[in-house]
PDB file of C-alpha atoms in Angstrom:
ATOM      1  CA  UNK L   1      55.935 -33.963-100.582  1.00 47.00           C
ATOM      2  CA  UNK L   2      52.481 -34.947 -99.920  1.00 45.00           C
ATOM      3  CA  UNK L   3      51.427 -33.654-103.026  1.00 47.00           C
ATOM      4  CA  UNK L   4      53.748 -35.296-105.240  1.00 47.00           C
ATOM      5  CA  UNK L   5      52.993 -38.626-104.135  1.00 44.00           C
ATOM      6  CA  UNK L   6      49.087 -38.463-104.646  1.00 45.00           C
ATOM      7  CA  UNK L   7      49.911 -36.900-108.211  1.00 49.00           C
ATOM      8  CA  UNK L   8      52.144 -39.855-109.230  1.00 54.00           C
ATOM      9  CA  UNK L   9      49.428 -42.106-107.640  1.00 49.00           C
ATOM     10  CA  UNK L  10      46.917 -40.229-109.962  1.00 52.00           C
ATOM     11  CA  UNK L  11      48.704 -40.553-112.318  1.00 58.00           C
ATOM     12  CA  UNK L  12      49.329 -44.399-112.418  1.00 46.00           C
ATOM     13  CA  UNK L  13      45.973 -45.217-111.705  1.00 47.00           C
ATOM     14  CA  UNK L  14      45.052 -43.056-114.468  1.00 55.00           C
ATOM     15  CA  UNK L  15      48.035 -44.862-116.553  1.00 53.00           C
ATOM     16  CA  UNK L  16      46.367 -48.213-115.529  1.00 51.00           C
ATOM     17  CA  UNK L  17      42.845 -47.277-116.827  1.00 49.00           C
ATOM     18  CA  UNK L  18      43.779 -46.873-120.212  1.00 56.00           C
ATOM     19  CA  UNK L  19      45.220 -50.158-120.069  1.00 53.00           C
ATOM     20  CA  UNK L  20      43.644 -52.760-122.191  1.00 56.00           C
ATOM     21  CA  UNK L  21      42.130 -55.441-119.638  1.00 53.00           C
ATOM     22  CA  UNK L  22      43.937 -58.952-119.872  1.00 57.00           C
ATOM     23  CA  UNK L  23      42.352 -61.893-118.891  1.00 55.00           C
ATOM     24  CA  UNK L  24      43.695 -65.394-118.809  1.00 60.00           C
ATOM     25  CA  UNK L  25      42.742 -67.225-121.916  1.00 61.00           C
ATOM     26  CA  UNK L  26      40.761 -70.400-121.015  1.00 60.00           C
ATOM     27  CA  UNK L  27      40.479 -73.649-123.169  1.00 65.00           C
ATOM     28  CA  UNK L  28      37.610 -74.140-125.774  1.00 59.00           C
ATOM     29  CA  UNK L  29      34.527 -76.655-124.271  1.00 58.00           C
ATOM     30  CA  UNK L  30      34.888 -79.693-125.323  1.00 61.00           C
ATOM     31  CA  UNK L  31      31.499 -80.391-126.299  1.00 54.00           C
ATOM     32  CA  UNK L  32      29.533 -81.087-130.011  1.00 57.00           C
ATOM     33  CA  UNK L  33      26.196 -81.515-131.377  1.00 58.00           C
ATOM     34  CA  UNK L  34      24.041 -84.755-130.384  1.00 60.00           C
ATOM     35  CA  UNK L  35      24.255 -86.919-133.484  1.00 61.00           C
ATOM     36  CA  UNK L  36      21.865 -89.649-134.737  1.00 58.00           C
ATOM     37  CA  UNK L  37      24.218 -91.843-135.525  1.00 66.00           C
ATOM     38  CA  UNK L  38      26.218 -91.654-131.757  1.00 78.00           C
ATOM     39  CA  UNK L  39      22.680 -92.046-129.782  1.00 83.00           C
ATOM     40  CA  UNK L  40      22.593 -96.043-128.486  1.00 89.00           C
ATOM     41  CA  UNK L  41      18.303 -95.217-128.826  1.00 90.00           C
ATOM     42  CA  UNK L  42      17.999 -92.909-132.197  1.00 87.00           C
ATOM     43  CA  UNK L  43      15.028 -90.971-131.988  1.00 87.00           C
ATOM     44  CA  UNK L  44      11.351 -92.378-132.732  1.00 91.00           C
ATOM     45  CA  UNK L  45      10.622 -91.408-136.450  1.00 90.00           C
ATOM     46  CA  UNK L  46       6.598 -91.294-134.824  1.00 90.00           C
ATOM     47  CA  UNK L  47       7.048 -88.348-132.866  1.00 90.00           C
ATOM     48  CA  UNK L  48       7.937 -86.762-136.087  1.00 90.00           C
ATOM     49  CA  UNK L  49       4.156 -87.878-137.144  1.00 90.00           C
ATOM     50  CA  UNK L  50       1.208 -85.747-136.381  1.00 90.00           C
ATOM     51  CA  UNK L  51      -1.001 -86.668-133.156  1.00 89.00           C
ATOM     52  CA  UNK L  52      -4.103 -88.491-134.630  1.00 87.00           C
ATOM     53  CA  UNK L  53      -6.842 -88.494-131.999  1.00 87.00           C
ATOM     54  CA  UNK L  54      -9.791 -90.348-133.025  1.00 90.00           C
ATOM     55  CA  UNK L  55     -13.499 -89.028-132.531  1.00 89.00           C
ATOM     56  CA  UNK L  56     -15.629 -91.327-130.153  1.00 92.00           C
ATOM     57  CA  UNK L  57     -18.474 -91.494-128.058  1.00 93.00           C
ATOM     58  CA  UNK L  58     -17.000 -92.445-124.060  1.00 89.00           C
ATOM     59  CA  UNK L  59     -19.656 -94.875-122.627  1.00 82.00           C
ATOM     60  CA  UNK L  60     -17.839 -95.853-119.265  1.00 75.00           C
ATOM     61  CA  UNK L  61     -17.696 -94.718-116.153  1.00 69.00           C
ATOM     62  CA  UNK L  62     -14.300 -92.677-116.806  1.00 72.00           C
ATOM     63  CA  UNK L  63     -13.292 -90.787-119.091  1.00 81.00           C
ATOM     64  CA  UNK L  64     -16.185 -89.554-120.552  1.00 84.00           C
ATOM     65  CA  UNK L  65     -16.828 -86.972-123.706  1.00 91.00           C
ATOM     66  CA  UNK L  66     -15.865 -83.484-122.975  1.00 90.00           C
ATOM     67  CA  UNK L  67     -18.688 -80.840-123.898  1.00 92.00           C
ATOM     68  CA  UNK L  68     -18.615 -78.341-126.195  1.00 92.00           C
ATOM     69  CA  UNK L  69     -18.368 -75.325-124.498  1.00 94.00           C
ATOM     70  CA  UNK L  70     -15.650 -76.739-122.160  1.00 92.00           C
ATOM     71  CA  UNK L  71     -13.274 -77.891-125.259  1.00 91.00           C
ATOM     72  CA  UNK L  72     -13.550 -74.144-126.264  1.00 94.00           C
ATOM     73  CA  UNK L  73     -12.902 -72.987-123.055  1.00 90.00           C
ATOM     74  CA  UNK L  74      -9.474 -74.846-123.076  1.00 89.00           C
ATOM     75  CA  UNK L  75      -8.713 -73.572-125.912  1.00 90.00           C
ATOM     76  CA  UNK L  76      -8.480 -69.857-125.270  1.00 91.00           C
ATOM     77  CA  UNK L  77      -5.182 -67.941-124.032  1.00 91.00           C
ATOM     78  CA  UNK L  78      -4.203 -69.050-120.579  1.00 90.00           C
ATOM     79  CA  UNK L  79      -3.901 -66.030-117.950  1.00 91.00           C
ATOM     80  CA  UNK L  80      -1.367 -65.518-115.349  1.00 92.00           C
ATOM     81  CA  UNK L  81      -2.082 -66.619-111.656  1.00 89.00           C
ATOM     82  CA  UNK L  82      -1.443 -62.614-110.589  1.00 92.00           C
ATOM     83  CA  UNK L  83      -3.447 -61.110-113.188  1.00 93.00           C
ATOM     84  CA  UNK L  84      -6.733 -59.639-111.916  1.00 92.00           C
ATOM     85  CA  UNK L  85      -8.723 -61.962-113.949  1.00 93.00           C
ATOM     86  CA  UNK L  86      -7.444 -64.613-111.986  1.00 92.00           C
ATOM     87  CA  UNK L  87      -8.056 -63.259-108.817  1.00 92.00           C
ATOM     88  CA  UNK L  88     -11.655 -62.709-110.255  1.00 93.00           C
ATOM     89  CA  UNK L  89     -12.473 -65.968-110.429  1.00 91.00           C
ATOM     90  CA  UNK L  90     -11.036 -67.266-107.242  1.00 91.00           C
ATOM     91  CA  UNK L  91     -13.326 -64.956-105.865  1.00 93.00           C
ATOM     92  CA  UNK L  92     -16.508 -66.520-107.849  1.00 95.00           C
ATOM     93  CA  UNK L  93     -15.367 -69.630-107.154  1.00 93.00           C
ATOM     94  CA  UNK L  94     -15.510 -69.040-103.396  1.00 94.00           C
ATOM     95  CA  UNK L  95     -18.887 -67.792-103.838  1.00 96.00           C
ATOM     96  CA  UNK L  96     -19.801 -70.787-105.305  1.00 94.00           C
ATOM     97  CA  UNK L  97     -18.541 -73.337-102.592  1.00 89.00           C
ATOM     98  CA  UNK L  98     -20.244 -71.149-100.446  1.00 92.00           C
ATOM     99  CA  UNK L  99     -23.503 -71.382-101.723  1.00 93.00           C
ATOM    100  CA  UNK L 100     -22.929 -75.110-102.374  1.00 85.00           C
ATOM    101  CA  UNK L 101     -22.348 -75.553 -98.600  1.00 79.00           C
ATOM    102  CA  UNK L 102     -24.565 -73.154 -97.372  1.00 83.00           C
ATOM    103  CA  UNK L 103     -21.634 -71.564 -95.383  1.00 87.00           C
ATOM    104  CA  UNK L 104     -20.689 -67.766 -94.900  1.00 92.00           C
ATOM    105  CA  UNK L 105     -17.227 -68.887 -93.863  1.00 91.00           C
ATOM    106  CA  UNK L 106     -14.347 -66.380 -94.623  1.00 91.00           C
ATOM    107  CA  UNK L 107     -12.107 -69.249 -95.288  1.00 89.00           C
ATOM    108  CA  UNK L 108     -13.925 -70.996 -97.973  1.00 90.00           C
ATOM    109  CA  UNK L 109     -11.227 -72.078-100.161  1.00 86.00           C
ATOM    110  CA  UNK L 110     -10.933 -73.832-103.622  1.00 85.00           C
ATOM    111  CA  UNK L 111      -8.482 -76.956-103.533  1.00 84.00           C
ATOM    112  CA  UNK L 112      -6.964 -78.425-106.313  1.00 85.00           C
ATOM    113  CA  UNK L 113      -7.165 -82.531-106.659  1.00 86.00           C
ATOM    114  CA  UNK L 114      -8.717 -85.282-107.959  1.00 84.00           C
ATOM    115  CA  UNK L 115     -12.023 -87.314-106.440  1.00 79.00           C
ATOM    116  CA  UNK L 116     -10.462 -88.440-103.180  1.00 84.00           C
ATOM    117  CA  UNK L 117      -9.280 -85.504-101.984  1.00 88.00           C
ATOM    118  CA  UNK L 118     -12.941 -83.967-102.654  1.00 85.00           C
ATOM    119  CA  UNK L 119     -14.438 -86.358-100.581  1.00 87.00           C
ATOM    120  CA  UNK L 120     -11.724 -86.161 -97.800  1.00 90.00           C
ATOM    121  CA  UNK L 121     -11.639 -82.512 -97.970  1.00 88.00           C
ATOM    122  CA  UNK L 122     -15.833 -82.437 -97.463  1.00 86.00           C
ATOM    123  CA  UNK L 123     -15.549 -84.954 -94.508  1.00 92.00           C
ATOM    124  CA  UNK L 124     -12.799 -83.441 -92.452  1.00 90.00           C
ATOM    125  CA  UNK L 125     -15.133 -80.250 -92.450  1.00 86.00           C
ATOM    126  CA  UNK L 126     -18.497 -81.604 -91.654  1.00 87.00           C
ATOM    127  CA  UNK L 127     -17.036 -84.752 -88.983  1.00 90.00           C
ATOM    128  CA  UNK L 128     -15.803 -84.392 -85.533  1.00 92.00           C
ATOM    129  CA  UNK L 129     -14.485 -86.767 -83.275  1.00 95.00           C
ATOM    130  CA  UNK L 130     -17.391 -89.270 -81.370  1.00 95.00           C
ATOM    131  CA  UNK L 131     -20.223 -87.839 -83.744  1.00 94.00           C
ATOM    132  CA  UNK L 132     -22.540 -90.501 -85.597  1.00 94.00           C
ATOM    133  CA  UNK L 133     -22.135 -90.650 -89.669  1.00 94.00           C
ATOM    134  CA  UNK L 134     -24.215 -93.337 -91.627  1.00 94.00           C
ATOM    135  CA  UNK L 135     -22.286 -94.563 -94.856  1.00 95.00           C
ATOM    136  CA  UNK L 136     -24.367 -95.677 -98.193  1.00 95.00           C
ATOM    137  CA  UNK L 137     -22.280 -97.989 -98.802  1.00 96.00           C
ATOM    138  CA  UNK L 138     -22.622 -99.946-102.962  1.00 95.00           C
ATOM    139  CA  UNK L 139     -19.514 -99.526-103.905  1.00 93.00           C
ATOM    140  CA  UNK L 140     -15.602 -98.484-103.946  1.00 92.00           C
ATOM    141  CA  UNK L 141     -16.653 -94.670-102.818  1.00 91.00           C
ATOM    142  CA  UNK L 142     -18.386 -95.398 -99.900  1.00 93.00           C
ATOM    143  CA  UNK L 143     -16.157 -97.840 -98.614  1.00 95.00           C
ATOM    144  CA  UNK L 144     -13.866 -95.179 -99.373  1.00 94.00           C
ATOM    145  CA  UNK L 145     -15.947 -92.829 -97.323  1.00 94.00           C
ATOM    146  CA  UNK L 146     -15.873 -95.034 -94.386  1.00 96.00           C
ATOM    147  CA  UNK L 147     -12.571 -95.789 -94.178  1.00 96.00           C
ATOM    148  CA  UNK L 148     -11.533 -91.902 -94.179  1.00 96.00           C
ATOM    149  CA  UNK L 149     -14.927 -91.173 -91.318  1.00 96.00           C
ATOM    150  CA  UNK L 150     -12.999 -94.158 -88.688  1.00 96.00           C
ATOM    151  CA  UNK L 151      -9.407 -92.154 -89.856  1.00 96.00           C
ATOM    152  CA  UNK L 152     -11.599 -89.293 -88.052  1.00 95.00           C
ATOM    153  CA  UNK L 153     -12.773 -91.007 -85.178  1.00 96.00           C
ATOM    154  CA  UNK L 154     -16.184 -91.089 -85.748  1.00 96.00           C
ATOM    155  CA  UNK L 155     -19.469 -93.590 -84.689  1.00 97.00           C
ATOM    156  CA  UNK L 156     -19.730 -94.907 -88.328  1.00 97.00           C
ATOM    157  CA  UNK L 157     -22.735 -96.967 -89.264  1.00 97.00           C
ATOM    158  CA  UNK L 158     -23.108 -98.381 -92.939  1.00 97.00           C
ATOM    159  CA  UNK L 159     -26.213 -98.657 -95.045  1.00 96.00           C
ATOM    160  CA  UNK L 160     -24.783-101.160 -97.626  1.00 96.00           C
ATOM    161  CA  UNK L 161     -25.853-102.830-100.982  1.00 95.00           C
ATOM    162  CA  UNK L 162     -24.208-105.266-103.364  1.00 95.00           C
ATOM    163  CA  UNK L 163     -22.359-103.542-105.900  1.00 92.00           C
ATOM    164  CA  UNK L 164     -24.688-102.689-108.874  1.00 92.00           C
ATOM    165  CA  UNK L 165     -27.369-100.916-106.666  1.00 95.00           C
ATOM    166  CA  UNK L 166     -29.132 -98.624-105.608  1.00 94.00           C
ATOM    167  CA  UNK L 167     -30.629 -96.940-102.521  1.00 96.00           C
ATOM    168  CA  UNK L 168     -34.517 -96.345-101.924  1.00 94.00           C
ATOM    169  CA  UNK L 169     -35.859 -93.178 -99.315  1.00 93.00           C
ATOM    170  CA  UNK L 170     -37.841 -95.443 -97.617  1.00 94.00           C
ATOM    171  CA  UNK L 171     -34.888 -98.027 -96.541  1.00 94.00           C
ATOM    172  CA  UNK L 172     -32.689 -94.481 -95.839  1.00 94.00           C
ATOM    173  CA  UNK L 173     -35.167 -93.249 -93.885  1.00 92.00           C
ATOM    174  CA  UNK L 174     -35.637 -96.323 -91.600  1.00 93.00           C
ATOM    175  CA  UNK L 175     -31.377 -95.838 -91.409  1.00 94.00           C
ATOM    176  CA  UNK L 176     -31.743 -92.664 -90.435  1.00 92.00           C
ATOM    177  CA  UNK L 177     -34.073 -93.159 -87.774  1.00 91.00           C
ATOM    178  CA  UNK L 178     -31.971 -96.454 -86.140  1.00 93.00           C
ATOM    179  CA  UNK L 179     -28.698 -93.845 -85.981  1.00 92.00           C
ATOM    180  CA  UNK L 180     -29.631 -89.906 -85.906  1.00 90.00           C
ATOM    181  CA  UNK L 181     -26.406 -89.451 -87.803  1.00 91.00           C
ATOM    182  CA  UNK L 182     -24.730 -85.952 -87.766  1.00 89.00           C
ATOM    183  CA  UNK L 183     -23.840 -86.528 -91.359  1.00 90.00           C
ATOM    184  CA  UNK L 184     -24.838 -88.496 -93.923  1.00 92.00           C
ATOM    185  CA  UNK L 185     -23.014 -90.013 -96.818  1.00 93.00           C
ATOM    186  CA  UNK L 186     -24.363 -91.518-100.486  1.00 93.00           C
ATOM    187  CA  UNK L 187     -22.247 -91.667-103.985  1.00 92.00           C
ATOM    188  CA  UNK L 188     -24.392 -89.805-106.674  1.00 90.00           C
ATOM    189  CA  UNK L 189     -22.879 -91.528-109.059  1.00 87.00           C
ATOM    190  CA  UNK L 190     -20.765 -94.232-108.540  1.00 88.00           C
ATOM    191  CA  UNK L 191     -18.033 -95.178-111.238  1.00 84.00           C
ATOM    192  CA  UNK L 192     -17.298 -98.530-109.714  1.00 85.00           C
ATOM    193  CA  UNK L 193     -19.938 -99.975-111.046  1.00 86.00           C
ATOM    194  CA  UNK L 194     -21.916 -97.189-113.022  1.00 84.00           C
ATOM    195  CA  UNK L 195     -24.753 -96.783-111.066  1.00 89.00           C
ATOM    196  CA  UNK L 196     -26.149 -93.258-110.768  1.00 90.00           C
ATOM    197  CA  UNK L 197     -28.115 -93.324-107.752  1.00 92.00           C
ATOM    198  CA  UNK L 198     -31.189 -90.503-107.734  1.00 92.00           C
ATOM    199  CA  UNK L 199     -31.312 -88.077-104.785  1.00 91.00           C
ATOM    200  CA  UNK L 200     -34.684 -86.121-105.544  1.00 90.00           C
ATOM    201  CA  UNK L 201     -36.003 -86.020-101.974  1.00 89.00           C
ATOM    202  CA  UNK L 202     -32.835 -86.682 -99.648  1.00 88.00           C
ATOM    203  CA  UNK L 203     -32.295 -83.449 -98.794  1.00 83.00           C
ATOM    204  CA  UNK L 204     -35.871 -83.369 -97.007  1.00 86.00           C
ATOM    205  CA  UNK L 205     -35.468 -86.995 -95.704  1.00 88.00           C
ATOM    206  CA  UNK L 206     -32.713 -85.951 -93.942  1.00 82.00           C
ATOM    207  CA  UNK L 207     -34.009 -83.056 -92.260  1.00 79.00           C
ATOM    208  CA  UNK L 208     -37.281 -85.005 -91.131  1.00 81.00           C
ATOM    209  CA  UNK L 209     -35.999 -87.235 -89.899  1.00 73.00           C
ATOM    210  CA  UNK L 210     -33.771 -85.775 -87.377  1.00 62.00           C
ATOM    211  CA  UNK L 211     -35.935 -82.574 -86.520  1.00 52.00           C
ATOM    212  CA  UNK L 212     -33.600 -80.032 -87.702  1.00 50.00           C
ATOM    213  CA  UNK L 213     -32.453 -78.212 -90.913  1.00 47.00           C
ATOM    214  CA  UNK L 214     -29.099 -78.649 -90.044  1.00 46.00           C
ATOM    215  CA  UNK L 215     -27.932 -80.781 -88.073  1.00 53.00           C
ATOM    216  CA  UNK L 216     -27.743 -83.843 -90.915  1.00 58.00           C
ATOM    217  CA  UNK L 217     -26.244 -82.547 -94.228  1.00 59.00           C
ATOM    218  CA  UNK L 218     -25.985 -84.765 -97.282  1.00 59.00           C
ATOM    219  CA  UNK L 219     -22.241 -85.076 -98.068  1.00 59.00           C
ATOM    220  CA  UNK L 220     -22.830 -86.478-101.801  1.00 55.00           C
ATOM    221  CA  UNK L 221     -20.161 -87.997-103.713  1.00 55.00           C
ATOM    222  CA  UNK L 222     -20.419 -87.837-107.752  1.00 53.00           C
ATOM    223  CA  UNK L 223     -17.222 -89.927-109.356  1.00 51.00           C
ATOM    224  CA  UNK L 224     -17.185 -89.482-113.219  1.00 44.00           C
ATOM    225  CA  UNK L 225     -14.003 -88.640-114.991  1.00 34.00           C
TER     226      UNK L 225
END
């Protein structure tokens, strides 16, 4: 008896394999091709037109002209951000903060942003609570500077001049001795109003004046676009 029914249940599933599949038949999509001529806004007739960009010499303070060598760079085959190459030149560009810094830091990392987050990222690494920072202060950047150092809650002194110059060592160095910052600040160059401001020397004013190799870095801001 047994066996009878599993044979007839073999054989209708068998039976039912064979079978053609049916599947309910659903309507056609109701959709059609975009015409011109249903479109409220018809397409521009000059994005049909070729991209003309003109060749001139950038005098301001943003954008400039892009060199050579880096227009050919941006023109080569882009790379995957998990190919090895990639993770090649993470790894040189972490050498090169560190060097920059003068840091042996495991956590050196590269960040991705424009100007202000440069300058924000340098000053929430070199500032701590209560410590004294002295601002050069001739323009948007330093201002800038400032505002992110009190953010921090730190003793923040300002070396200022009108907007359109520059800074001297011997007026930094008479700052310098007033405050005995921990850090101080100056915008290389300074796209508010174009001045480049020199720093030949700094690095040794700084030092001098408060006794030790590092205890005053140079946090230097250069804004060109």
């Amino acid at each position: 008896m047994h066996r009878a029914v599993i044979g007839s249940a073999s054989r209708v599933l068998q039976a039912t394999a064979r079978a053609p599949l049916s599947l309910p038949v659903l309507p056609a999509p109701r959709y059609h091709a975009m015409s011109s001529q249903q479109l409220l806004v018809p397409p521009p007739a000059v994005l049909r037109q070729p991209l003309a960009v003109p060749d001139r010499l950038l005098l301001g303070p943003g954008p400039s002209n892009v060199p050579p060598r880096i227009l050919a760079a941006g023109g080569r085959q882009l790379i995957g951000h998990l190919h090895k190459e990639m993770f090649q030149i993470m790894d040189e560009i972490k050498l090169g903060i560190q060097y920059a810094f003068q840091t042996q830091n495991p956590l050196t990392l590269a960040i991705s942003g424009p100007g202000h987050c440069a300058m924000e990222a340098a000053l929430l690494n070199a500032v701590e609570a209560g410590e004294v920072v002295l601002m050069a202060v001739n323009g948007i950047w330093g201002e800038r500077a400032t505002d992110i150092s009190k953010r921090l809650e730190a003793d923040v002194h300002q070396l200022v001049k009108l907007p359109g110059e520059y800074f001297v060592l011997k007026e930094i160095e008479e700052a310098l001795a007033q405050h005995k910052p921990s850090l101080f600040f100056i915008t290389h160059g300074e796209s508010s109003t174009g001045v480049l401001q020199p720093l030949d020397g700094l690095g040794e004013l700084c030092h001098r004046s408060v006794g030790s190799p590092t205890r005053c870095p140079v946090a230097g801001q250069t804004v060109w676009a």
